Tab-separated table of C-alpha atoms and ligand atoms in Angstrom:
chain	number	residue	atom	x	y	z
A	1	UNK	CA	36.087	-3.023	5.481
A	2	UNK	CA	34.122	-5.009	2.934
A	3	UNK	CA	30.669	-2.761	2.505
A	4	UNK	CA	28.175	-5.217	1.094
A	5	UNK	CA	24.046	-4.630	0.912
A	6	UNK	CA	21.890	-7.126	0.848
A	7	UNK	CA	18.082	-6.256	-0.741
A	8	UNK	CA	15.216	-8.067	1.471
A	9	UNK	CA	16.984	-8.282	4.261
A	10	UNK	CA	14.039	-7.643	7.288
A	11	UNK	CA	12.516	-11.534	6.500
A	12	UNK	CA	13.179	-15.697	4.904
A	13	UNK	CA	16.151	-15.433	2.808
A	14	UNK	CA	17.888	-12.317	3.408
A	15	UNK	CA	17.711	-11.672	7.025
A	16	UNK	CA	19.423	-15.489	7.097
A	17	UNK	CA	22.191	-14.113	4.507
A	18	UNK	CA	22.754	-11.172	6.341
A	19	UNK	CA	22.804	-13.248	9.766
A	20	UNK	CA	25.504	-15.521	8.362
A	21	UNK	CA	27.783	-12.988	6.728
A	22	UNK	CA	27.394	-11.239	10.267
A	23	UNK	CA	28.688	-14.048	12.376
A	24	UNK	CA	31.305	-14.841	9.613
A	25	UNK	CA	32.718	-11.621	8.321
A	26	UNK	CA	32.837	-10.033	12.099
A	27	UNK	CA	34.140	-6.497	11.895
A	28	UNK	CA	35.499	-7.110	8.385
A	29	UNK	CA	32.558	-6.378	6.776
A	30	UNK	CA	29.839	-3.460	6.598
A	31	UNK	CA	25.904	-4.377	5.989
A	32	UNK	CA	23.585	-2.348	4.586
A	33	UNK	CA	19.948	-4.010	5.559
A	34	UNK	CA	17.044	-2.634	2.942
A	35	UNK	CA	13.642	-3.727	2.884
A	36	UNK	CA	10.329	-1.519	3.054
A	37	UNK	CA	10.027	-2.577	7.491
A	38	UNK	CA	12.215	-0.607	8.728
A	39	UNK	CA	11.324	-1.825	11.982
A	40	UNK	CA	12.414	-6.002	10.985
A	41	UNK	CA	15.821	-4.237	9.753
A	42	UNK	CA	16.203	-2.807	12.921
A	43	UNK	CA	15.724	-5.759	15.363
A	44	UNK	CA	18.152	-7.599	12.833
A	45	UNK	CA	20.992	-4.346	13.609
A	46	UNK	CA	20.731	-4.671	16.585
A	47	UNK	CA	21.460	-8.763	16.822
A	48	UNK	CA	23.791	-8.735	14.661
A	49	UNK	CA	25.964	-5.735	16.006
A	50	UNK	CA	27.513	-7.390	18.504
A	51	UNK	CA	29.344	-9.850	16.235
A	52	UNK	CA	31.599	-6.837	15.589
A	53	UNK	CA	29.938	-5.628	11.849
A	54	UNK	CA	29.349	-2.216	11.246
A	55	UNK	CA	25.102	-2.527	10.210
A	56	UNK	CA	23.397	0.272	8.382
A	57	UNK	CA	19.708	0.190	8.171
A	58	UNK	CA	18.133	1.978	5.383
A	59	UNK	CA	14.301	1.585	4.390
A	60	UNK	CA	14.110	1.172	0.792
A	61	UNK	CA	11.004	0.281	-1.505
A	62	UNK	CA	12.875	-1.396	-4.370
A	63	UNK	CA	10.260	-0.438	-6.641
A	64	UNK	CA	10.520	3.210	-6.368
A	65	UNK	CA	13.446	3.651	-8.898
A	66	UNK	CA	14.489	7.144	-7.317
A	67	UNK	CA	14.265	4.773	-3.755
A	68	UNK	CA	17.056	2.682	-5.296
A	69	UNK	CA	19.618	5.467	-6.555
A	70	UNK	CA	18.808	7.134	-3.031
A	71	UNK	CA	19.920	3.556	-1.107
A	72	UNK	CA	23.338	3.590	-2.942
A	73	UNK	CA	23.861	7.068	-2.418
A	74	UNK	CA	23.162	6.233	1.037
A	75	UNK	CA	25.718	3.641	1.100
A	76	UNK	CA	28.450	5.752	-0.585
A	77	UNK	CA	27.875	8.828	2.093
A	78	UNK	CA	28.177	6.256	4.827
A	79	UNK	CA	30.688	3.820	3.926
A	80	UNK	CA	32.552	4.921	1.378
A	81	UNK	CA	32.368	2.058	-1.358
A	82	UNK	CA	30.306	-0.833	-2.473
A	83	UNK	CA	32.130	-4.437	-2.526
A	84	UNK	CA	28.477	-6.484	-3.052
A	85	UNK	CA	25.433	-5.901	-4.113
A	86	UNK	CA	22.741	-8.762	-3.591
A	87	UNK	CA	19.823	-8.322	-5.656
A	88	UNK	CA	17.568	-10.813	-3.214
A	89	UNK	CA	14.482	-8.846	-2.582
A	90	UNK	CA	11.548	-10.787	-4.264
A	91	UNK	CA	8.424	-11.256	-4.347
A	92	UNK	CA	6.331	-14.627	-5.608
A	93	UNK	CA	3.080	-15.622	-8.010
A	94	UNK	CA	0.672	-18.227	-8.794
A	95	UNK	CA	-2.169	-17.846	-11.642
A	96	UNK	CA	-2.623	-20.348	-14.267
A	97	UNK	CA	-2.357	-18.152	-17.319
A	98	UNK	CA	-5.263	-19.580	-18.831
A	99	UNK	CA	-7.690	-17.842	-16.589
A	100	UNK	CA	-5.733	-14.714	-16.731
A	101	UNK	CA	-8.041	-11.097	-16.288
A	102	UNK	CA	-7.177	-7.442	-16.580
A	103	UNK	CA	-6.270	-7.788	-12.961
A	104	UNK	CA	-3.793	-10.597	-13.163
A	105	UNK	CA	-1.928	-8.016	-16.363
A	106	UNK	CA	-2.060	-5.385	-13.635
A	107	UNK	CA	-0.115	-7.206	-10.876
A	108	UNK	CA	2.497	-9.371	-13.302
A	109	UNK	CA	3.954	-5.726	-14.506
A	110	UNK	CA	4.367	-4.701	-11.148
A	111	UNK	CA	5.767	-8.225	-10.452
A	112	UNK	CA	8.644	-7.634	-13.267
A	113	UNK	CA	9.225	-4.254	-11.698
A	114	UNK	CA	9.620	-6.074	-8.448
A	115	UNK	CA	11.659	-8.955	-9.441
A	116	UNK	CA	13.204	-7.423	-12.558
A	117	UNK	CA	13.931	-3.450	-12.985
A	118	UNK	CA	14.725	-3.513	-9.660
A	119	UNK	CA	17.624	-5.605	-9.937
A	120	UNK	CA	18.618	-3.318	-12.833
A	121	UNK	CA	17.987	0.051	-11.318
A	122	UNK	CA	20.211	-0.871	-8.417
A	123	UNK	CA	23.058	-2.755	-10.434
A	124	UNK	CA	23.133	0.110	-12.728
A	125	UNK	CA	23.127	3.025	-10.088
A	126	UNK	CA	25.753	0.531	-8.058
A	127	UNK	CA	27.921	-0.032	-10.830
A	128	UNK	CA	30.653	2.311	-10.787
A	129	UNK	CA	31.565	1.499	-7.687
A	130	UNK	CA	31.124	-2.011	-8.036
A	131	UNK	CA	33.976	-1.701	-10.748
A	132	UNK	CA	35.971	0.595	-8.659
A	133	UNK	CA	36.139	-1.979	-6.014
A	134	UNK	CA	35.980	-5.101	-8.763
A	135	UNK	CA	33.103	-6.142	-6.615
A	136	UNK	CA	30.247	-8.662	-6.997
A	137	UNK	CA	26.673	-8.873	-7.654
A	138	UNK	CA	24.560	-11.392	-6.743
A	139	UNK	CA	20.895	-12.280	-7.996
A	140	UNK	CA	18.475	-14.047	-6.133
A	141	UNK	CA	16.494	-15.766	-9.170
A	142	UNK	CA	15.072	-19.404	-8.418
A	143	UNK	CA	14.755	-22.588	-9.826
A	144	UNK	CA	11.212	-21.177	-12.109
A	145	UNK	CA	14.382	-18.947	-13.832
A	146	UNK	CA	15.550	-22.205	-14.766
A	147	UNK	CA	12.331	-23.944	-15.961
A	148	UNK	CA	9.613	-23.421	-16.781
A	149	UNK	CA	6.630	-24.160	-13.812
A	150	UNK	CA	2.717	-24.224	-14.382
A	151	UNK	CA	0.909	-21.507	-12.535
A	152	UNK	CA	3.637	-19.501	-12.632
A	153	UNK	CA	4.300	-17.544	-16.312
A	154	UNK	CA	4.577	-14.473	-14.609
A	155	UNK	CA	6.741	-15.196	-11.947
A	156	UNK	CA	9.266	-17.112	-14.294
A	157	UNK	CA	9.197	-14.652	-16.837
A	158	UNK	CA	10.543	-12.068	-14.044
A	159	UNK	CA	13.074	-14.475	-13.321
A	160	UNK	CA	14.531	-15.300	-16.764
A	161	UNK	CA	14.802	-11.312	-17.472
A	162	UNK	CA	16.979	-11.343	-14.315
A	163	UNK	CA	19.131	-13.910	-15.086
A	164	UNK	CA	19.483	-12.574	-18.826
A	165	UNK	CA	20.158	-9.459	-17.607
A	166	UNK	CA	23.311	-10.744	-15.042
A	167	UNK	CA	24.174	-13.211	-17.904
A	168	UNK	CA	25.220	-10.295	-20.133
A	169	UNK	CA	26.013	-8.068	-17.438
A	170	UNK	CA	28.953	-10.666	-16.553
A	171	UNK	CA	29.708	-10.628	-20.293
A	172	UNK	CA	30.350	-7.157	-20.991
A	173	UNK	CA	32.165	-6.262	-17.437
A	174	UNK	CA	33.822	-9.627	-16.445
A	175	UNK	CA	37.241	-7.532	-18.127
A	176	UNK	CA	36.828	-4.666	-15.811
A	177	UNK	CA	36.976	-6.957	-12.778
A	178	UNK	CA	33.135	-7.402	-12.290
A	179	UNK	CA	32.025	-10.697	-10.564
A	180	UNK	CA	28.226	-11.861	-11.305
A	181	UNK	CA	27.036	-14.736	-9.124
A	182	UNK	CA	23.062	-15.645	-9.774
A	183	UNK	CA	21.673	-17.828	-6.873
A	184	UNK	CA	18.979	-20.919	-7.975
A	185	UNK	CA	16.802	-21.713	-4.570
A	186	UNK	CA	14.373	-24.121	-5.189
A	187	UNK	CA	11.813	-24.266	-2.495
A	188	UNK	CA	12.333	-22.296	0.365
A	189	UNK	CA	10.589	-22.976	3.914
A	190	UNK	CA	9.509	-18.977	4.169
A	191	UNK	CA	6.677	-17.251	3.714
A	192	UNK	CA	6.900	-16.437	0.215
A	193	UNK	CA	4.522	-18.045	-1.811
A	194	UNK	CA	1.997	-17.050	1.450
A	195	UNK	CA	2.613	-13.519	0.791
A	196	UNK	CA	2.550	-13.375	-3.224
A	197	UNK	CA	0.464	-12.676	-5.172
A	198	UNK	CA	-2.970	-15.358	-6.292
A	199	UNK	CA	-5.163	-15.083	-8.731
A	200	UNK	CA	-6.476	-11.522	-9.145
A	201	UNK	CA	-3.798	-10.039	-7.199
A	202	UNK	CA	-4.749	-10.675	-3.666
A	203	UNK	CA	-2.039	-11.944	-1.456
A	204	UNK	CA	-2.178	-16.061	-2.324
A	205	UNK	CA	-2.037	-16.963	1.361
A	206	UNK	CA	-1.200	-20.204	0.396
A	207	UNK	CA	1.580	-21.826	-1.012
A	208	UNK	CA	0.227	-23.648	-4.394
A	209	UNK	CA	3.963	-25.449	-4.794
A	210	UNK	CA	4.530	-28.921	-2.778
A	211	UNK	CA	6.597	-27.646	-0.116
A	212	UNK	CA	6.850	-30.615	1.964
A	213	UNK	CA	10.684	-31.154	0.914
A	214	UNK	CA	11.414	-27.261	1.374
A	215	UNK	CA	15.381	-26.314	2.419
A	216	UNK	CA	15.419	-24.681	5.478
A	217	UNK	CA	16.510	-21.183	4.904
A	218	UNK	CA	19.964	-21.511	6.715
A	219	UNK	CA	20.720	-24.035	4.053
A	220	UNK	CA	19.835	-21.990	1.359
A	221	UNK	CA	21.510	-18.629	2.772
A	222	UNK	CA	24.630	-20.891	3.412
A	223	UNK	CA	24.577	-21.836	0.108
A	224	UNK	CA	25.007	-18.833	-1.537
A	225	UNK	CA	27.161	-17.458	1.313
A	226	UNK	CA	30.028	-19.994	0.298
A	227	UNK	CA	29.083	-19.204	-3.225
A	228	UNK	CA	29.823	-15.805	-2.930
A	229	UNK	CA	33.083	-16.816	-0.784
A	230	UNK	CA	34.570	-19.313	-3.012
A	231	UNK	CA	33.515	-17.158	-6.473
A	232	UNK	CA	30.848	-19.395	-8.084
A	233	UNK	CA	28.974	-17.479	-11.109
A	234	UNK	CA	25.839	-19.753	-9.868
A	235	UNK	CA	25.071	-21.643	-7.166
A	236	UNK	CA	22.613	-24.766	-8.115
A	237	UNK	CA	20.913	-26.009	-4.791
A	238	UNK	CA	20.212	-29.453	-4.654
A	239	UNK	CA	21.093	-33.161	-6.833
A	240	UNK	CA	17.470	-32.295	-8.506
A	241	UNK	CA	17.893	-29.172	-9.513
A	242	UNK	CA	21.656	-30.413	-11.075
A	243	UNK	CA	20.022	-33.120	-12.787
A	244	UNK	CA	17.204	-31.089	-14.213
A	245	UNK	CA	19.626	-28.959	-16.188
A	246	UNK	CA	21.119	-31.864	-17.964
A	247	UNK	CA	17.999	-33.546	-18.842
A	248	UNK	CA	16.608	-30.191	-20.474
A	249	UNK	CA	19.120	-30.409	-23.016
A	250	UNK	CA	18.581	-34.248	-23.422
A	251	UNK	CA	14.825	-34.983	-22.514
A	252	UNK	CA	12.690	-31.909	-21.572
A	253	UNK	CA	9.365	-33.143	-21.464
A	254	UNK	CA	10.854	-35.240	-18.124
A	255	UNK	CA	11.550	-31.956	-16.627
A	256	UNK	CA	8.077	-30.576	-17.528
A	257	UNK	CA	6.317	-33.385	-15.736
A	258	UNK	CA	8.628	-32.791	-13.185
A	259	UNK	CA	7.918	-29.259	-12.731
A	260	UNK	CA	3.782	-30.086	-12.966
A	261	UNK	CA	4.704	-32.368	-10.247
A	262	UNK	CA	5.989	-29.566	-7.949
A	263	UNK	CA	2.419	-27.549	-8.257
A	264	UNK	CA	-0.049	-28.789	-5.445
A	265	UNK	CA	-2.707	-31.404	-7.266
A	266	UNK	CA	-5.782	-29.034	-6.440
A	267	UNK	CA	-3.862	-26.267	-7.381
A	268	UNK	CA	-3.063	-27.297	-10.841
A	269	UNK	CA	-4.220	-26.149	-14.538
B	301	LIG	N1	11.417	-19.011	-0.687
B	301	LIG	C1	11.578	-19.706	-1.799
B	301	LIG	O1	11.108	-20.850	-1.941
B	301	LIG	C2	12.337	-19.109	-2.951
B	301	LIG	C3	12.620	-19.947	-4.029
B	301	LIG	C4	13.297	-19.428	-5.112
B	301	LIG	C5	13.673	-18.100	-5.126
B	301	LIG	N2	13.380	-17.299	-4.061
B	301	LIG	C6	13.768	-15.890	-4.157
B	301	LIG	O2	14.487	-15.532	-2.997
B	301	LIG	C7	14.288	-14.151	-2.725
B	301	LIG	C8	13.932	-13.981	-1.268
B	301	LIG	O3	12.752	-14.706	-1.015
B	301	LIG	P1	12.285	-15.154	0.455
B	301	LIG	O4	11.840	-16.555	0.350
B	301	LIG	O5	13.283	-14.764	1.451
B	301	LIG	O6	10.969	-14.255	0.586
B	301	LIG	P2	10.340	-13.486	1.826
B	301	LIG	O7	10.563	-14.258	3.080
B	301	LIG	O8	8.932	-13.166	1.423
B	301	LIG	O9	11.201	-12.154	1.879
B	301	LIG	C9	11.121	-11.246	0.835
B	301	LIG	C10	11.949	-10.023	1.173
B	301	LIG	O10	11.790	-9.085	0.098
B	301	LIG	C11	11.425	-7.840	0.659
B	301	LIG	N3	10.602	-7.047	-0.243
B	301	LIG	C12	9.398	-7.371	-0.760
B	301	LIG	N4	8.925	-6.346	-1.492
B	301	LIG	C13	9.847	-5.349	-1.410
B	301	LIG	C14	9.926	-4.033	-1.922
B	301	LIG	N5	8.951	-3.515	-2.685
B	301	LIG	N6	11.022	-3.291	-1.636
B	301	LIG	C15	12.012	-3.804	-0.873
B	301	LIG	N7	11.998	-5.038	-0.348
B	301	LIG	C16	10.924	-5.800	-0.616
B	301	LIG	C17	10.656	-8.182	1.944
B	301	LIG	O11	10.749	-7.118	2.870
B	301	LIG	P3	9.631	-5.997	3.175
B	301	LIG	O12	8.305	-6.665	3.128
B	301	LIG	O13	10.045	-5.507	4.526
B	301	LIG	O14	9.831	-4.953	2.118
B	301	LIG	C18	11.467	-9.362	2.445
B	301	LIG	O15	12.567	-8.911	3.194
B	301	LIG	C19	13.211	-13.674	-3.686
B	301	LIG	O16	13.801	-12.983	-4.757
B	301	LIG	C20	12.574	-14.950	-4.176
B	301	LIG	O17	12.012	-14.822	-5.454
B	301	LIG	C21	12.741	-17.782	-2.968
């Protein structure tokens, strides 16, 4: 039985994943559900049990490094080995650099520990059974890991240092059977950008990033689902986002009006 966890899994993206591996996989495959709500991760066992999947539920604060060697511990004690590890909990940003204070430094470190160490404290405590099973892991990094977006420094910068990090990762273990797939969602219709942070560090309860052509989140999920199936070392999400990457090389200022396009008009610097 494939043993796979998936990191965010009680809400938007990774609930979805974990949903659609469910309802695919069936009894061929093991989840392991962390998040801090232990009470989401629960509801979400106990629909997607009945597809046939074994479903662990562990609690984990991905920012507590100790939390993170105790969730693959977990895994090992319960199931045995580790065939994937997706790296999708996140959280988001929006502060126009500019008008940066001592409270915006205080909340962007915690944001790379978030978005960034986490992904390395897990990979690295994950690892040797990731190579004992040639498994994969999968990042969750986003289209502001690809370019960069006004109003959001911080958040890209934690999303670059992921992808660097699973770009040499891949590098130095693709020999020894390690798969890396990083995942590039564009906008998402979740509650994300509600829930990061905003200038200062409260919650920004709004999203400042046009989100009026957001994917739905099954698209998204299903997107790097049949990445994951069919091997892909990334999964690019839409004709755009495609596009954009060529036109980096050959023209980036396009791509930085683009990406001022894609912040809200009141919202941007
Ligand atoms: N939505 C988008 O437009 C979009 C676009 C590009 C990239 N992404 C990336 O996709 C990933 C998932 O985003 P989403 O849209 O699904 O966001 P979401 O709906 O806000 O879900 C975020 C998940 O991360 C978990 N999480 C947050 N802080 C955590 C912590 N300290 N420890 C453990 N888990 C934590 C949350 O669970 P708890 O609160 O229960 O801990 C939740 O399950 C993120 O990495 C994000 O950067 C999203």
């Amino acid at each position: 039985m494939k043993s796979i966890i998936i990191t965010g899994a009680s809400e938007g993206i990774g609930r979805e994943l974990a949903r659609q591996i469910a309802a695919r996989e069936k009894g061929s495959a093991a989840l392991v559900l962390a998040a801090r709500n232990a009470a989401r991760l629960e509801e979400l066992a106990t629909e997607l049990r009945p597809h046939g999947s074994r479903v662990e539920v562990m609690p984990t604060d991905v920012t507590d490094r100790e939390a993170c060697r105790r969730l693959i511990a977990e895994t090992m004690t319960r199931l045995g080995r580790i065939d994937v590890l997706v790296n999708n909990a996140g959280m988001s940003a929006h502060a126009n650099f500019s008008e940066f204070t001592d409270a915006d430094f205080d909340w962007s470190e915690k944001l790379m520990v978030m978005n960034y160490w986490s992904v390395v404290w897990l990979t690295r405590a994950a690892l040797p059974h990731l190579l004992a099973s040639k498994g994969l892991v999968v990042g969750v990094s986003s289209v502001a890991g690809l370019v960069g977006v006004p109003g959001r420094t911080a958040y890209c910068a934690t999303k670059f240092a992921m992808n660097g990090f699973l770009e040499a990762l891949r590098a130095e273990l693709a020999h020894k059977g390690l798969r890396v797939m990083i995942a590039y969602p564009g906008t998402i219709d979740t509650d994300l950008r509600k829930r990061g942070f905003g200038p200062g560090g409260s919650p920004a309860g709004v999203s400042m990033i046009r989100d009026d052509r957001a994917m739905p989140v099954e698209t998204c999920a299903r997107l790097i689902r049949e990445g994951m199936e069919k091997g892909r070392r990334e999964v690019l999400m839409t004709p755009r986002m495609k596009l954009g990457r060529w036109l980096r090389l050959l023209a980036p200022q396009i791509v930085d009006r683009m990406a001022m396009k894609e912040v809200k008009a009141e919202f941007r610097p």
